[in-house]
């Protein structure tokens, strides 16, 4: 419960981030650095039209999108380290 700054210096098996695309992209490197190898990130709170940009941001941060879910123009990405 809080922003990405709360993650720094800790490692997690699962990270949930539910906020808009711009914040997710700005914090992606923090998410990646705070994830155990093989860990998972659940990203949500953004539109279907943001999926490609977020997928590329994940790739740049050595994260792989493993699933995309959409409903009523909203999207969720499951991401692994």
Tab-separated table of N, CA, C and O in Angstrom:
chain	number	residue	atom	x	y	z
A	1	UNK	N	0.847	-1.168	0.000
A	1	UNK	CA	0.000	0.000	0.000
A	1	UNK	C	0.890	1.227	0.000
A	1	UNK	O	1.484	1.556	1.019
A	2	UNK	N	1.002	1.856	-1.150
A	2	UNK	CA	1.840	3.043	-1.273
A	2	UNK	C	2.453	3.114	-2.640
A	2	UNK	O	2.137	2.337	-3.530
A	3	UNK	N	3.378	4.030	-2.816
A	3	UNK	CA	4.005	4.188	-4.129
A	3	UNK	C	5.268	3.335	-4.243
A	3	UNK	O	5.671	2.659	-3.297
A	4	UNK	N	5.888	3.371	-5.412
A	4	UNK	CA	7.035	2.516	-5.698
A	4	UNK	C	8.229	2.797	-4.794
A	4	UNK	O	9.061	1.918	-4.580
A	5	UNK	N	8.319	3.977	-4.223
A	5	UNK	CA	9.428	4.297	-3.321
A	5	UNK	C	9.458	3.352	-2.121
A	5	UNK	O	10.523	3.070	-1.565
A	6	UNK	N	8.308	2.836	-1.739
A	6	UNK	CA	8.237	1.909	-0.604
A	6	UNK	C	8.876	0.561	-0.919
A	6	UNK	O	9.210	-0.195	-0.014
A	7	UNK	N	9.059	0.252	-2.199
A	7	UNK	CA	9.644	-1.022	-2.600
A	7	UNK	C	11.156	-1.023	-2.506
A	7	UNK	O	11.767	-2.082	-2.321
A	8	UNK	N	11.769	0.111	-2.667
A	8	UNK	CA	13.221	0.205	-2.782
A	8	UNK	C	13.926	-0.429	-1.585
A	8	UNK	O	13.557	-0.226	-0.440
A	9	UNK	N	14.930	-1.244	-1.909
A	9	UNK	CA	15.714	-1.911	-0.888
A	9	UNK	C	15.120	-3.227	-0.413
A	9	UNK	O	15.669	-3.860	0.475
A	10	UNK	N	14.002	-3.635	-0.986
A	10	UNK	CA	13.331	-4.883	-0.619
A	10	UNK	C	13.111	-5.730	-1.862
A	10	UNK	O	13.098	-5.222	-2.973
A	11	UNK	N	12.927	-7.029	-1.662
A	11	UNK	CA	12.596	-7.934	-2.757
A	11	UNK	C	11.268	-8.614	-2.470
A	11	UNK	O	10.967	-8.953	-1.326
A	12	UNK	N	10.490	-8.818	-3.532
A	12	UNK	CA	9.154	-9.388	-3.418
A	12	UNK	C	8.965	-10.481	-4.450
A	12	UNK	O	9.543	-10.439	-5.530
A	13	UNK	N	8.116	-11.446	-4.121
A	13	UNK	CA	7.749	-12.490	-5.073
A	13	UNK	C	6.645	-12.005	-6.002
A	13	UNK	O	6.577	-12.409	-7.157
A	14	UNK	N	5.769	-11.136	-5.484
A	14	UNK	CA	4.659	-10.589	-6.263
A	14	UNK	C	4.525	-9.106	-5.933
A	14	UNK	O	4.593	-8.714	-4.773
A	15	UNK	N	4.336	-8.311	-6.988
A	15	UNK	CA	4.076	-6.884	-6.834
A	15	UNK	C	2.785	-6.572	-7.584
A	15	UNK	O	2.624	-6.978	-8.737
A	16	UNK	N	1.873	-5.866	-6.924
A	16	UNK	CA	0.647	-5.394	-7.548
A	16	UNK	C	0.759	-3.889	-7.736
A	16	UNK	O	1.085	-3.171	-6.785
A	17	UNK	N	0.503	-3.406	-8.941
A	17	UNK	CA	0.541	-1.972	-9.221
A	17	UNK	C	-0.705	-1.611	-10.028
A	17	UNK	O	-0.862	-2.048	-11.159
A	18	UNK	N	-1.572	-0.833	-9.428
A	18	UNK	CA	-2.838	-0.461	-10.049
A	18	UNK	C	-2.892	1.062	-10.131
A	18	UNK	O	-3.326	1.729	-9.193
A	19	UNK	N	-2.412	1.582	-11.254
A	19	UNK	CA	-2.366	3.034	-11.451
A	19	UNK	C	-2.199	3.293	-12.944
A	19	UNK	O	-2.025	2.378	-13.728
A	20	UNK	N	-2.221	4.531	-13.359
A	20	UNK	CA	-2.212	4.850	-14.796
A	20	UNK	C	-0.882	4.532	-15.475
A	20	UNK	O	0.146	4.348	-14.831
A	21	UNK	N	-0.931	4.478	-16.787
A	21	UNK	CA	0.230	4.110	-17.611
A	21	UNK	C	1.464	4.942	-17.311
A	21	UNK	O	2.567	4.401	-17.189
A	22	UNK	N	1.326	6.243	-17.207
A	22	UNK	CA	2.501	7.094	-17.014
A	22	UNK	C	3.234	6.759	-15.719
A	22	UNK	O	4.471	6.715	-15.691
A	23	UNK	N	2.509	6.537	-14.660
A	23	UNK	CA	3.139	6.187	-13.386
A	23	UNK	C	3.767	4.798	-13.482
A	23	UNK	O	4.895	4.592	-13.030
A	24	UNK	N	3.055	3.839	-14.072
A	24	UNK	CA	3.613	2.496	-14.234
A	24	UNK	C	4.922	2.533	-15.015
A	24	UNK	O	5.901	1.886	-14.626
A	25	UNK	N	4.947	3.285	-16.093
A	25	UNK	CA	6.170	3.363	-16.901
A	25	UNK	C	7.301	4.046	-16.139
A	25	UNK	O	8.445	3.605	-16.205
A	26	UNK	N	6.994	5.084	-15.409
A	26	UNK	CA	8.018	5.798	-14.640
A	26	UNK	C	8.605	4.918	-13.535
A	26	UNK	O	9.793	5.046	-13.200
A	27	UNK	N	7.795	4.020	-12.991
A	27	UNK	CA	8.228	3.183	-11.870
A	27	UNK	C	8.687	1.787	-12.272
A	27	UNK	O	9.081	0.991	-11.416
A	28	UNK	N	8.655	1.459	-13.556
A	28	UNK	CA	8.947	0.095	-13.996
A	28	UNK	C	10.335	-0.385	-13.562
A	28	UNK	O	10.500	-1.540	-13.165
A	29	UNK	N	11.332	0.474	-13.614
A	29	UNK	CA	12.678	0.045	-13.203
A	29	UNK	C	12.710	-0.290	-11.716
A	29	UNK	O	13.418	-1.211	-11.299
A	30	UNK	N	11.949	0.430	-10.910
A	30	UNK	CA	11.863	0.124	-9.478
A	30	UNK	C	11.183	-1.212	-9.265
A	30	UNK	O	11.623	-2.030	-8.450
A	31	UNK	N	10.087	-1.461	-9.988
A	31	UNK	CA	9.416	-2.755	-9.889
A	31	UNK	C	10.387	-3.882	-10.248
A	31	UNK	O	10.485	-4.873	-9.526
A	32	UNK	N	11.095	-3.720	-11.347
A	32	UNK	CA	12.019	-4.758	-11.811
A	32	UNK	C	13.126	-5.017	-10.787
A	32	UNK	O	13.477	-6.170	-10.524
A	33	UNK	N	13.666	-3.963	-10.198
A	33	UNK	CA	14.746	-4.104	-9.219
A	33	UNK	C	14.256	-4.684	-7.895
A	33	UNK	O	15.064	-5.190	-7.107
A	34	UNK	N	12.963	-4.642	-7.660
A	34	UNK	CA	12.399	-5.096	-6.383
A	34	UNK	C	11.783	-6.482	-6.467
A	34	UNK	O	11.113	-6.925	-5.531
A	35	UNK	N	12.021	-7.174	-7.567
A	35	UNK	CA	11.382	-8.472	-7.801
A	35	UNK	C	12.408	-9.596	-7.716
A	35	UNK	O	13.484	-9.520	-8.311
A	36	UNK	N	12.081	-10.639	-6.943
A	36	UNK	CA	12.921	-11.835	-6.927
A	36	UNK	C	12.954	-12.448	-8.325
A	36	UNK	O	11.982	-12.330	-9.074
A	37	UNK	N	14.058	-13.121	-8.698
A	37	UNK	CA	14.065	-13.846	-9.969
A	37	UNK	C	12.884	-14.811	-10.012
A	37	UNK	O	12.606	-15.508	-9.033
A	38	UNK	N	12.175	-14.819	-11.100
A	38	UNK	CA	10.998	-15.664	-11.241
A	38	UNK	C	9.747	-15.059	-10.631
A	38	UNK	O	8.674	-15.652	-10.699
A	39	UNK	N	9.872	-13.873	-10.043
A	39	UNK	CA	8.726	-13.202	-9.445
A	39	UNK	C	7.764	-12.673	-10.491
A	39	UNK	O	8.032	-12.707	-11.694
A	40	UNK	N	6.636	-12.159	-10.006
A	40	UNK	CA	5.570	-11.714	-10.905
A	40	UNK	C	5.078	-10.332	-10.514
A	40	UNK	O	5.015	-9.991	-9.338
A	41	UNK	N	4.726	-9.549	-11.531
A	41	UNK	CA	4.116	-8.244	-11.327
A	41	UNK	C	2.751	-8.262	-12.001
A	41	UNK	O	2.618	-8.727	-13.132
A	42	UNK	N	1.750	-7.757	-11.301
A	42	UNK	CA	0.418	-7.581	-11.870
A	42	UNK	C	0.224	-6.080	-12.049
A	42	UNK	O	0.238	-5.320	-11.078
A	43	UNK	N	0.114	-5.652	-13.302
A	43	UNK	CA	-0.082	-4.241	-13.630
A	43	UNK	C	-1.524	-4.040	-14.068
A	43	UNK	O	-2.015	-4.760	-14.939
A	44	UNK	N	-2.202	-3.056	-13.504
A	44	UNK	CA	-3.565	-2.754	-13.916
A	44	UNK	C	-3.839	-1.276	-13.694
A	44	UNK	O	-2.994	-0.540	-13.191
A	45	UNK	N	-5.043	-0.848	-14.110
A	45	UNK	CA	-5.421	0.548	-13.942
A	45	UNK	C	-5.173	1.392	-15.176
A	45	UNK	O	-5.093	2.613	-15.093
A	46	UNK	N	-5.040	0.744	-16.320
A	46	UNK	CA	-4.751	1.458	-17.569
A	46	UNK	C	-5.644	0.937	-18.687
A	46	UNK	O	-6.296	-0.097	-18.548
A	47	UNK	N	-5.643	1.651	-19.786
A	47	UNK	CA	-6.505	1.321	-20.918
A	47	UNK	C	-5.857	0.316	-21.875
A	47	UNK	O	-4.632	0.216	-21.946
A	48	UNK	N	-6.684	-0.394	-22.628
A	48	UNK	CA	-6.195	-1.324	-23.652
A	48	UNK	C	-5.211	-0.644	-24.605
A	48	UNK	O	-4.250	-1.258	-25.059
A	49	UNK	N	-5.449	0.614	-24.910
A	49	UNK	CA	-4.582	1.342	-25.840
A	49	UNK	C	-3.175	1.562	-25.282
A	49	UNK	O	-2.280	1.935	-26.024
A	50	UNK	N	-2.971	1.306	-23.991
A	50	UNK	CA	-1.659	1.477	-23.356
A	50	UNK	C	-0.826	0.200	-23.343
A	50	UNK	O	0.344	0.227	-22.962
A	51	UNK	N	-1.419	-0.910	-23.753
A	51	UNK	CA	-0.751	-2.205	-23.630
A	51	UNK	C	0.575	-2.250	-24.383
A	51	UNK	O	1.583	-2.723	-23.841
A	52	UNK	N	0.624	-1.781	-25.608
A	52	UNK	CA	1.874	-1.857	-26.379
A	52	UNK	C	2.989	-1.055	-25.729
A	52	UNK	O	4.127	-1.535	-25.641
A	53	UNK	N	2.696	0.143	-25.266
A	53	UNK	CA	3.721	0.964	-24.616
A	53	UNK	C	4.218	0.312	-23.327
A	53	UNK	O	5.423	0.305	-23.058
A	54	UNK	N	3.310	-0.236	-22.542
A	54	UNK	CA	3.717	-0.891	-21.302
A	54	UNK	C	4.493	-2.175	-21.575
A	54	UNK	O	5.464	-2.473	-20.876
A	55	UNK	N	4.102	-2.916	-22.592
A	55	UNK	CA	4.830	-4.129	-22.957
A	55	UNK	C	6.269	-3.790	-23.354
A	55	UNK	O	7.214	-4.475	-22.943
A	56	UNK	N	6.448	-2.738	-24.118
A	56	UNK	CA	7.797	-2.312	-24.508
A	56	UNK	C	8.591	-1.851	-23.294
A	56	UNK	O	9.778	-2.156	-23.162
A	57	UNK	N	7.967	-1.131	-22.395
A	57	UNK	CA	8.633	-0.684	-21.177
A	57	UNK	C	9.072	-1.888	-20.340
A	57	UNK	O	10.172	-1.887	-19.782
A	58	UNK	N	8.243	-2.900	-20.269
A	58	UNK	CA	8.620	-4.126	-19.567
A	58	UNK	C	9.841	-4.760	-20.222
A	58	UNK	O	10.793	-5.148	-19.542
A	59	UNK	N	9.812	-4.867	-21.537
A	59	UNK	CA	10.932	-5.480	-22.274
A	59	UNK	C	12.235	-4.743	-21.991
A	59	UNK	O	13.272	-5.355	-21.723
A	60	UNK	N	12.200	-3.434	-22.030
A	60	UNK	CA	13.385	-2.613	-21.768
A	60	UNK	C	13.941	-2.881	-20.371
A	60	UNK	O	15.146	-2.802	-20.141
A	61	UNK	N	13.061	-3.230	-19.443
A	61	UNK	CA	13.462	-3.494	-18.058
A	61	UNK	C	13.649	-4.986	-17.772
A	61	UNK	O	13.619	-5.415	-16.622
A	62	UNK	N	13.864	-5.772	-18.837
A	62	UNK	CA	14.112	-7.215	-18.733
A	62	UNK	C	12.980	-7.973	-18.052
A	62	UNK	O	13.217	-8.918	-17.295
A	63	UNK	N	11.763	-7.543	-18.319
A	63	UNK	CA	10.571	-8.207	-17.818
A	63	UNK	C	9.776	-8.735	-19.001
A	63	UNK	O	9.770	-8.115	-20.061
A	64	UNK	N	9.117	-9.854	-18.820
A	64	UNK	CA	8.349	-10.469	-19.903
A	64	UNK	C	6.861	-10.447	-19.577
A	64	UNK	O	6.456	-10.892	-18.498
A	65	UNK	N	6.061	-9.957	-20.499
A	65	UNK	CA	4.612	-10.003	-20.345
A	65	UNK	C	4.169	-11.427	-20.650
A	65	UNK	O	4.422	-11.947	-21.727
A	66	UNK	N	3.523	-12.057	-19.679
A	66	UNK	CA	3.096	-13.444	-19.846
A	66	UNK	C	1.609	-13.578	-20.134
A	66	UNK	O	1.169	-14.613	-20.626
A	67	UNK	N	0.843	-12.533	-19.813
A	67	UNK	CA	-0.589	-12.576	-20.110
A	67	UNK	C	-1.138	-11.156	-20.171
A	67	UNK	O	-0.703	-10.274	-19.432
A	68	UNK	N	-2.088	-10.969	-21.082
A	68	UNK	CA	-2.814	-9.707	-21.204
A	68	UNK	C	-4.292	-10.016	-21.048
A	68	UNK	O	-4.813	-10.915	-21.701
A	69	UNK	N	-4.950	-9.286	-20.182
A	69	UNK	CA	-6.398	-9.434	-20.012
A	69	UNK	C	-7.049	-8.071	-20.224
A	69	UNK	O	-6.495	-7.049	-19.809
A	70	UNK	N	-8.209	-8.071	-20.866
A	70	UNK	CA	-8.918	-6.819	-21.102
A	70	UNK	C	-10.401	-7.000	-20.798
A	70	UNK	O	-10.948	-8.095	-20.929
A	71	UNK	N	-11.012	-5.890	-20.398
A	71	UNK	CA	-12.454	-5.887	-20.162
A	71	UNK	C	-12.931	-4.439	-20.168
A	71	UNK	O	-12.385	-3.599	-19.440
A	72	UNK	N	-13.930	-4.177	-21.006
A	72	UNK	CA	-14.531	-2.835	-21.072
A	72	UNK	C	-13.490	-1.729	-21.270
A	72	UNK	O	-13.534	-0.702	-20.608
A	73	UNK	N	-12.525	-1.975	-22.156
A	73	UNK	CA	-11.460	-1.040	-22.522
A	73	UNK	C	-10.361	-0.894	-21.471
A	73	UNK	O	-9.421	-0.131	-21.651
A	74	UNK	N	-10.452	-1.605	-20.350
A	74	UNK	CA	-9.399	-1.613	-19.331
A	74	UNK	C	-8.515	-2.822	-19.567
A	74	UNK	O	-8.932	-3.804	-20.160
A	75	UNK	N	-7.271	-2.774	-19.078
A	75	UNK	CA	-6.335	-3.877	-19.295
A	75	UNK	C	-5.569	-4.216	-18.021
A	75	UNK	O	-5.458	-3.394	-17.105
A	76	UNK	N	-5.047	-5.438	-18.020
A	76	UNK	CA	-4.207	-5.955	-16.965
A	76	UNK	C	-3.093	-6.738	-17.633
A	76	UNK	O	-3.335	-7.483	-18.585
A	77	UNK	N	-1.873	-6.565	-17.150
A	77	UNK	CA	-0.732	-7.335	-17.638
A	77	UNK	C	-0.181	-8.169	-16.503
A	77	UNK	O	0.010	-7.681	-15.389
A	78	UNK	N	0.090	-9.446	-16.784
A	78	UNK	CA	0.859	-10.283	-15.883
A	78	UNK	C	2.271	-10.301	-16.441
A	78	UNK	O	2.480	-10.586	-17.624
A	79	UNK	N	3.228	-10.009	-15.594
A	79	UNK	CA	4.616	-9.828	-16.008
A	79	UNK	C	5.512	-10.680	-15.119
A	79	UNK	O	5.271	-10.796	-13.916
A	80	UNK	N	6.554	-11.276	-15.703
A	80	UNK	CA	7.496	-12.061	-14.887
A	80	UNK	C	8.917	-11.588	-15.133
A	80	UNK	O	9.256	-11.050	-16.180
A	81	UNK	N	9.741	-11.851	-14.103
A	81	UNK	CA	11.160	-11.473	-14.167
A	81	UNK	C	11.935	-12.507	-14.945
A	81	UNK	O	11.542	-13.627	-15.069
